[in-house]
Amino acid sequence: MERTPSSWCILLCLAAASAAAAAPLPQYYNAIFSFGDSFSDTGNFVIINSGKLPNMPKFPPPYARCSNGRLVIDFLAEALGVPLLPPSANKGTNFSQGANFAVMGATALELKYFRDNNVWSIPPFNTSMKCQLEWFQEVKETVCSSPQECKEFFGKALFVFGEFGGNDYSFAWKAEWSLDKVKTEMVPKVVESMIGGVEAVLDEGARHVVVPGNLPAGCIPITLTMYASEDRSDYDPRTGCLKKFNSVALYHNAMLRIALDQLQRRRPDARIIYADYYTPYIQFARTPHLYGYKRGALRACCGGGGPYNYNMSSSCGLPGATVCDDPDAHVSWDGIHLTEAPYRFIANTWLKGPYAYPPLASVVRDDMVY
């Protein structure tokens, strides 16, 4: 059967991901420190919100992840020979092999920014990027005792900084900001804030930092449900995703990559890796069958009905919601977050390529050679 060039590209990506899953990586990092939102939260929200310690690392549930299984950060830790990251809010934990500061609902910008701009659909407690960096300082005091010791320790650790920005833009949409306003007023501030955060961990001694971009928000069931349009031109005919929301993610990612390239030139001793969430998710939406997602990419596994199986009044975990029998056949777990299967795939493509620039495995290999 004749295949188009794009089909060959997809098959090569699938082969690369399979190879990444099969080949173990050398032990290199002594720890991993992760910052971000619900796409990498491994228990902080549960602890902060209810004071309950998450039951981890048992898979499948119960545990405190927004998925039916492991997240990208979990697969990275497993591949790199580091224990699954404990949530930083679990005080008294031994953080000598890393910590996870990510929290569901976290923003790149301070909550004051949203209040000052009359955006009120924000979390009740501050878990912003700046706040997470302050928590890092608290953890730092428990893992090293002098500036030199800390720099050496963090120089052998991997830092994963993000995803950030998705919640910032979501709050802006809820406040009925226009597309132009989001792009011109918020995206530059989010990217500037993220670059400042990456520089902060570099100043602490970090040498390898992975910085994920945004996912295509227009493909996520909650967005497709809340902002459904009768105008078919608002949708991408190849994916069924809402174009406006994806355009912001693309713009954010483009600006972020430019800023990271500039930062890399200023900090030549560091390796700053841009990690792509957007492209694999779009591929899942365009050709779900090639990745084993028989149920497609736009319908949630766990939800309360509707075209995308997302219902605000009976969302996943609430009365009225049901869970599908085949989560591995779905991309979306709860209408917002992904199932374990796509997280595994994405993690593998960040490790060996093609969706990380440069792939993490090549960074480790080069560093071990020199």
PDB file of C-alpha atoms in Angstrom, residues 203-356:
ATOM      1  CA  ASP A 203      21.443  30.148  39.094  1.00  0.00           C
ATOM      2  CA  GLU A 204      21.020  27.419  41.717  1.00  0.00           C
ATOM      3  CA  GLY A 205      23.374  25.166  39.758  1.00  0.00           C
ATOM      4  CA  ALA A 206      20.998  23.320  37.405  1.00  0.00           C
ATOM      5  CA  ARG A 207      22.691  22.279  34.168  1.00  0.00           C
ATOM      6  CA  HIS A 208      19.978  20.245  32.422  1.00  0.00           C
ATOM      7  CA  VAL A 209      16.479  21.746  32.252  1.00  0.00           C
ATOM      8  CA  VAL A 210      13.525  20.331  30.294  1.00  0.00           C
ATOM      9  CA  VAL A 211      10.917  22.984  29.455  1.00  0.00           C
ATOM     10  CA  PRO A 212       7.637  21.623  28.040  1.00  0.00           C
ATOM     11  CA  GLY A 213       5.400  23.713  25.823  1.00  0.00           C
ATOM     12  CA  ASN A 214       1.610  23.905  25.866  1.00  0.00           C
ATOM     13  CA  LEU A 215      -0.808  21.235  24.720  1.00  0.00           C
ATOM     14  CA  PRO A 216      -3.346  22.007  21.978  1.00  0.00           C
ATOM     15  CA  ALA A 217      -6.137  23.289  24.233  1.00  0.00           C
ATOM     16  CA  GLY A 218      -8.568  23.290  21.311  1.00  0.00           C
ATOM     17  CA  CYS A 219      -8.437  19.487  21.220  1.00  0.00           C
ATOM     18  CA  ILE A 220      -9.281  18.986  24.892  1.00  0.00           C
ATOM     19  CA  PRO A 221     -12.860  17.832  25.626  1.00  0.00           C
ATOM     20  CA  ILE A 222     -13.519  20.525  28.262  1.00  0.00           C
ATOM     21  CA  THR A 223     -12.675  23.247  25.717  1.00  0.00           C
ATOM     22  CA  LEU A 224     -14.688  21.585  22.961  1.00  0.00           C
ATOM     23  CA  THR A 225     -17.653  21.382  25.343  1.00  0.00           C
ATOM     24  CA  MET A 226     -17.487  24.825  26.973  1.00  0.00           C
ATOM     25  CA  TYR A 227     -16.778  26.731  23.754  1.00  0.00           C
ATOM     26  CA  ALA A 228     -18.735  24.675  21.223  1.00  0.00           C
ATOM     27  CA  SER A 229     -19.483  26.631  18.069  1.00  0.00           C
ATOM     28  CA  GLU A 230     -22.174  26.315  15.417  1.00  0.00           C
ATOM     29  CA  ASP A 231     -19.754  27.759  12.866  1.00  0.00           C
ATOM     30  CA  ARG A 232     -17.888  24.786  11.387  1.00  0.00           C
ATOM     31  CA  SER A 233     -15.119  27.081  10.184  1.00  0.00           C
ATOM     32  CA  ASP A 234     -14.071  27.442  13.826  1.00  0.00           C
ATOM     33  CA  TYR A 235     -12.926  23.817  13.752  1.00  0.00           C
ATOM     34  CA  ASP A 236      -9.883  22.279  12.104  1.00  0.00           C
ATOM     35  CA  PRO A 237     -11.350  19.766   9.606  1.00  0.00           C
ATOM     36  CA  ARG A 238      -8.336  17.466  10.003  1.00  0.00           C
ATOM     37  CA  THR A 239      -8.682  17.087  13.769  1.00  0.00           C
ATOM     38  CA  GLY A 240     -12.052  18.414  14.894  1.00  0.00           C
ATOM     39  CA  CYS A 241     -10.226  20.770  17.291  1.00  0.00           C
ATOM     40  CA  LEU A 242     -11.109  24.429  17.874  1.00  0.00           C
ATOM     41  CA  LYS A 243      -8.614  26.517  15.932  1.00  0.00           C
ATOM     42  CA  LYS A 244      -8.667  29.638  18.122  1.00  0.00           C
ATOM     43  CA  PHE A 245      -7.471  27.867  21.236  1.00  0.00           C
ATOM     44  CA  ASN A 246      -4.816  25.906  19.383  1.00  0.00           C
ATOM     45  CA  SER A 247      -3.510  29.097  17.818  1.00  0.00           C
ATOM     46  CA  VAL A 248      -2.688  30.455  21.288  1.00  0.00           C
ATOM     47  CA  ALA A 249      -0.843  27.261  22.201  1.00  0.00           C
ATOM     48  CA  LEU A 250       1.134  27.457  18.953  1.00  0.00           C
ATOM     49  CA  TYR A 251       1.949  31.109  19.566  1.00  0.00           C
ATOM     50  CA  HIS A 252       2.992  30.396  23.156  1.00  0.00           C
ATOM     51  CA  ASN A 253       5.220  27.528  22.034  1.00  0.00           C
ATOM     52  CA  ALA A 254       6.846  29.566  19.278  1.00  0.00           C
ATOM     53  CA  MET A 255       7.596  32.467  21.621  1.00  0.00           C
ATOM     54  CA  LEU A 256       8.850  30.076  24.290  1.00  0.00           C
ATOM     55  CA  ARG A 257      11.246  28.345  21.880  1.00  0.00           C
ATOM     56  CA  ILE A 258      12.674  31.672  20.727  1.00  0.00           C
ATOM     57  CA  ALA A 259      13.162  32.786  24.323  1.00  0.00           C
ATOM     58  CA  LEU A 260      14.754  29.459  25.280  1.00  0.00           C
ATOM     59  CA  ASP A 261      17.147  29.675  22.327  1.00  0.00           C
ATOM     60  CA  GLN A 262      18.172  33.143  23.484  1.00  0.00           C
ATOM     61  CA  LEU A 263      18.614  31.887  27.051  1.00  0.00           C
ATOM     62  CA  GLN A 264      20.711  28.963  25.806  1.00  0.00           C
ATOM     63  CA  ARG A 265      23.071  31.386  24.094  1.00  0.00           C
ATOM     64  CA  ARG A 266      23.393  33.371  27.317  1.00  0.00           C
ATOM     65  CA  ARG A 267      23.985  30.213  29.360  1.00  0.00           C
ATOM     66  CA  PRO A 268      26.227  28.006  27.175  1.00  0.00           C
ATOM     67  CA  ASP A 269      27.233  25.759  30.090  1.00  0.00           C
ATOM     68  CA  ALA A 270      23.625  24.583  30.491  1.00  0.00           C
ATOM     69  CA  ARG A 271      21.545  22.307  28.252  1.00  0.00           C
ATOM     70  CA  ILE A 272      18.021  23.646  27.887  1.00  0.00           C
ATOM     71  CA  ILE A 273      15.631  21.198  26.259  1.00  0.00           C
ATOM     72  CA  TYR A 274      12.324  22.242  24.718  1.00  0.00           C
ATOM     73  CA  ALA A 275       9.817  19.388  25.085  1.00  0.00           C
ATOM     74  CA  ASP A 276       6.854  19.256  22.720  1.00  0.00           C
ATOM     75  CA  TYR A 277       3.412  18.261  24.021  1.00  0.00           C
ATOM     76  CA  TYR A 278       1.594  19.878  21.101  1.00  0.00           C
ATOM     77  CA  THR A 279       2.728  17.856  18.091  1.00  0.00           C
ATOM     78  CA  PRO A 280       2.121  14.346  19.455  1.00  0.00           C
ATOM     79  CA  TYR A 281      -1.342  15.343  20.707  1.00  0.00           C
ATOM     80  CA  ILE A 282      -2.210  16.764  17.274  1.00  0.00           C
ATOM     81  CA  GLN A 283      -1.025  13.514  15.703  1.00  0.00           C
ATOM     82  CA  PHE A 284      -3.268  11.584  18.089  1.00  0.00           C
ATOM     83  CA  ALA A 285      -6.192  13.748  16.932  1.00  0.00           C
ATOM     84  CA  ARG A 286      -5.410  13.433  13.223  1.00  0.00           C
ATOM     85  CA  THR A 287      -4.662   9.716  13.071  1.00  0.00           C
ATOM     86  CA  PRO A 288      -5.696   8.121  16.383  1.00  0.00           C
ATOM     87  CA  HIS A 289      -5.848   4.618  14.906  1.00  0.00           C
ATOM     88  CA  LEU A 290      -2.126   4.654  14.147  1.00  0.00           C
ATOM     89  CA  TYR A 291      -1.436   5.015  17.873  1.00  0.00           C
ATOM     90  CA  GLY A 292      -3.984   2.468  19.061  1.00  0.00           C
ATOM     91  CA  TYR A 293      -6.615   4.998  20.185  1.00  0.00           C
ATOM     92  CA  LYS A 294      -9.654   3.306  18.745  1.00  0.00           C
ATOM     93  CA  ARG A 295     -11.975   5.712  20.569  1.00  0.00           C
ATOM     94  CA  GLY A 296     -10.296   8.759  19.119  1.00  0.00           C
ATOM     95  CA  ALA A 297      -8.562  11.671  20.781  1.00  0.00           C
ATOM     96  CA  LEU A 298     -11.441  13.994  21.539  1.00  0.00           C
ATOM     97  CA  ARG A 299     -13.721  11.922  23.768  1.00  0.00           C
ATOM     98  CA  ALA A 300     -12.941  11.443  27.463  1.00  0.00           C
ATOM     99  CA  CYS A 301     -12.769   8.008  29.048  1.00  0.00           C
ATOM    100  CA  CYS A 302     -14.138   9.185  32.399  1.00  0.00           C
ATOM    101  CA  GLY A 303     -17.040  11.619  32.258  1.00  0.00           C
ATOM    102  CA  GLY A 304     -20.720  12.378  32.459  1.00  0.00           C
ATOM    103  CA  GLY A 305     -21.893  12.224  28.849  1.00  0.00           C
ATOM    104  CA  GLY A 306     -22.218  14.620  25.966  1.00  0.00           C
ATOM    105  CA  PRO A 307     -20.502  14.676  22.570  1.00  0.00           C
ATOM    106  CA  TYR A 308     -17.056  14.554  24.173  1.00  0.00           C
ATOM    107  CA  ASN A 309     -18.116  12.759  27.366  1.00  0.00           C
ATOM    108  CA  TYR A 310     -17.446  15.878  29.400  1.00  0.00           C
ATOM    109  CA  ASN A 311     -20.130  17.367  31.599  1.00  0.00           C
ATOM    110  CA  MET A 312     -19.334  20.054  34.186  1.00  0.00           C
ATOM    111  CA  SER A 313     -22.087  18.861  36.527  1.00  0.00           C
ATOM    112  CA  SER A 314     -20.935  15.236  36.456  1.00  0.00           C
ATOM    113  CA  SER A 315     -17.265  15.367  35.590  1.00  0.00           C
ATOM    114  CA  CYS A 316     -14.904  12.523  36.363  1.00  0.00           C
ATOM    115  CA  GLY A 317     -15.055  11.599  40.037  1.00  0.00           C
ATOM    116  CA  LEU A 318     -18.465  13.167  40.647  1.00  0.00           C
ATOM    117  CA  PRO A 319     -21.836  11.370  40.875  1.00  0.00           C
ATOM    118  CA  GLY A 320     -23.163  10.581  37.424  1.00  0.00           C
ATOM    119  CA  ALA A 321     -19.784  10.067  35.799  1.00  0.00           C
ATOM    120  CA  THR A 322     -18.751   6.696  34.442  1.00  0.00           C
ATOM    121  CA  VAL A 323     -15.370   5.233  33.518  1.00  0.00           C
ATOM    122  CA  CYS A 324     -14.786   3.480  30.211  1.00  0.00           C
ATOM    123  CA  ASP A 325     -13.679  -0.141  30.044  1.00  0.00           C
ATOM    124  CA  ASP A 326     -10.755   0.598  27.732  1.00  0.00           C
ATOM    125  CA  PRO A 327      -8.793   3.684  28.893  1.00  0.00           C
ATOM    126  CA  ASP A 328      -5.803   2.679  26.760  1.00  0.00           C
ATOM    127  CA  ALA A 329      -7.993   3.229  23.705  1.00  0.00           C
ATOM    128  CA  HIS A 330      -8.574   6.867  24.722  1.00  0.00           C
ATOM    129  CA  VAL A 331      -6.255   9.864  24.693  1.00  0.00           C
ATOM    130  CA  SER A 332      -8.278  11.896  27.194  1.00  0.00           C
ATOM    131  CA  TRP A 333      -8.810  10.560  30.691  1.00  0.00           C
ATOM    132  CA  ASP A 334     -11.190  13.077  32.298  1.00  0.00           C
ATOM    133  CA  GLY A 335     -11.788  15.664  29.593  1.00  0.00           C
ATOM    134  CA  ILE A 336      -8.743  17.701  30.611  1.00  0.00           C
ATOM    135  CA  HIS A 337      -5.840  15.339  31.231  1.00  0.00           C
ATOM    136  CA  LEU A 338      -4.481  12.348  29.339  1.00  0.00           C
ATOM    137  CA  THR A 339      -4.566   8.641  30.015  1.00  0.00           C
ATOM    138  CA  GLU A 340      -1.405   6.752  30.863  1.00  0.00           C
ATOM    139  CA  ALA A 341      -0.863   5.464  27.319  1.00  0.00           C
ATOM    140  CA  PRO A 342      -0.261   8.852  25.619  1.00  0.00           C
ATOM    141  CA  TYR A 343       1.828  10.031  28.569  1.00  0.00           C
ATOM    142  CA  ARG A 344       4.062   6.984  28.073  1.00  0.00           C
ATOM    143  CA  PHE A 345       4.379   7.706  24.368  1.00  0.00           C
ATOM    144  CA  ILE A 346       5.185  11.388  24.897  1.00  0.00           C
ATOM    145  CA  ALA A 347       7.776  10.616  27.574  1.00  0.00           C
ATOM    146  CA  ASN A 348       9.535   8.219  25.225  1.00  0.00           C
ATOM    147  CA  THR A 349       9.664  10.819  22.457  1.00  0.00           C
ATOM    148  CA  TRP A 350      11.181  13.338  24.865  1.00  0.00           C
ATOM    149  CA  LEU A 351      13.814  10.799  25.872  1.00  0.00           C
ATOM    150  CA  LYS A 352      14.874   9.617  22.415  1.00  0.00           C
ATOM    151  CA  GLY A 353      13.137  12.027  20.052  1.00  0.00           C
ATOM    152  CA  PRO A 354      11.619  13.296  17.889  1.00  0.00           C
ATOM    153  CA  TYR A 355       9.605  15.602  20.172  1.00  0.00           C
ATOM    154  CA  ALA A 356      12.372  17.076  22.334  1.00  0.00           C
TER     155      ALA A 356
END
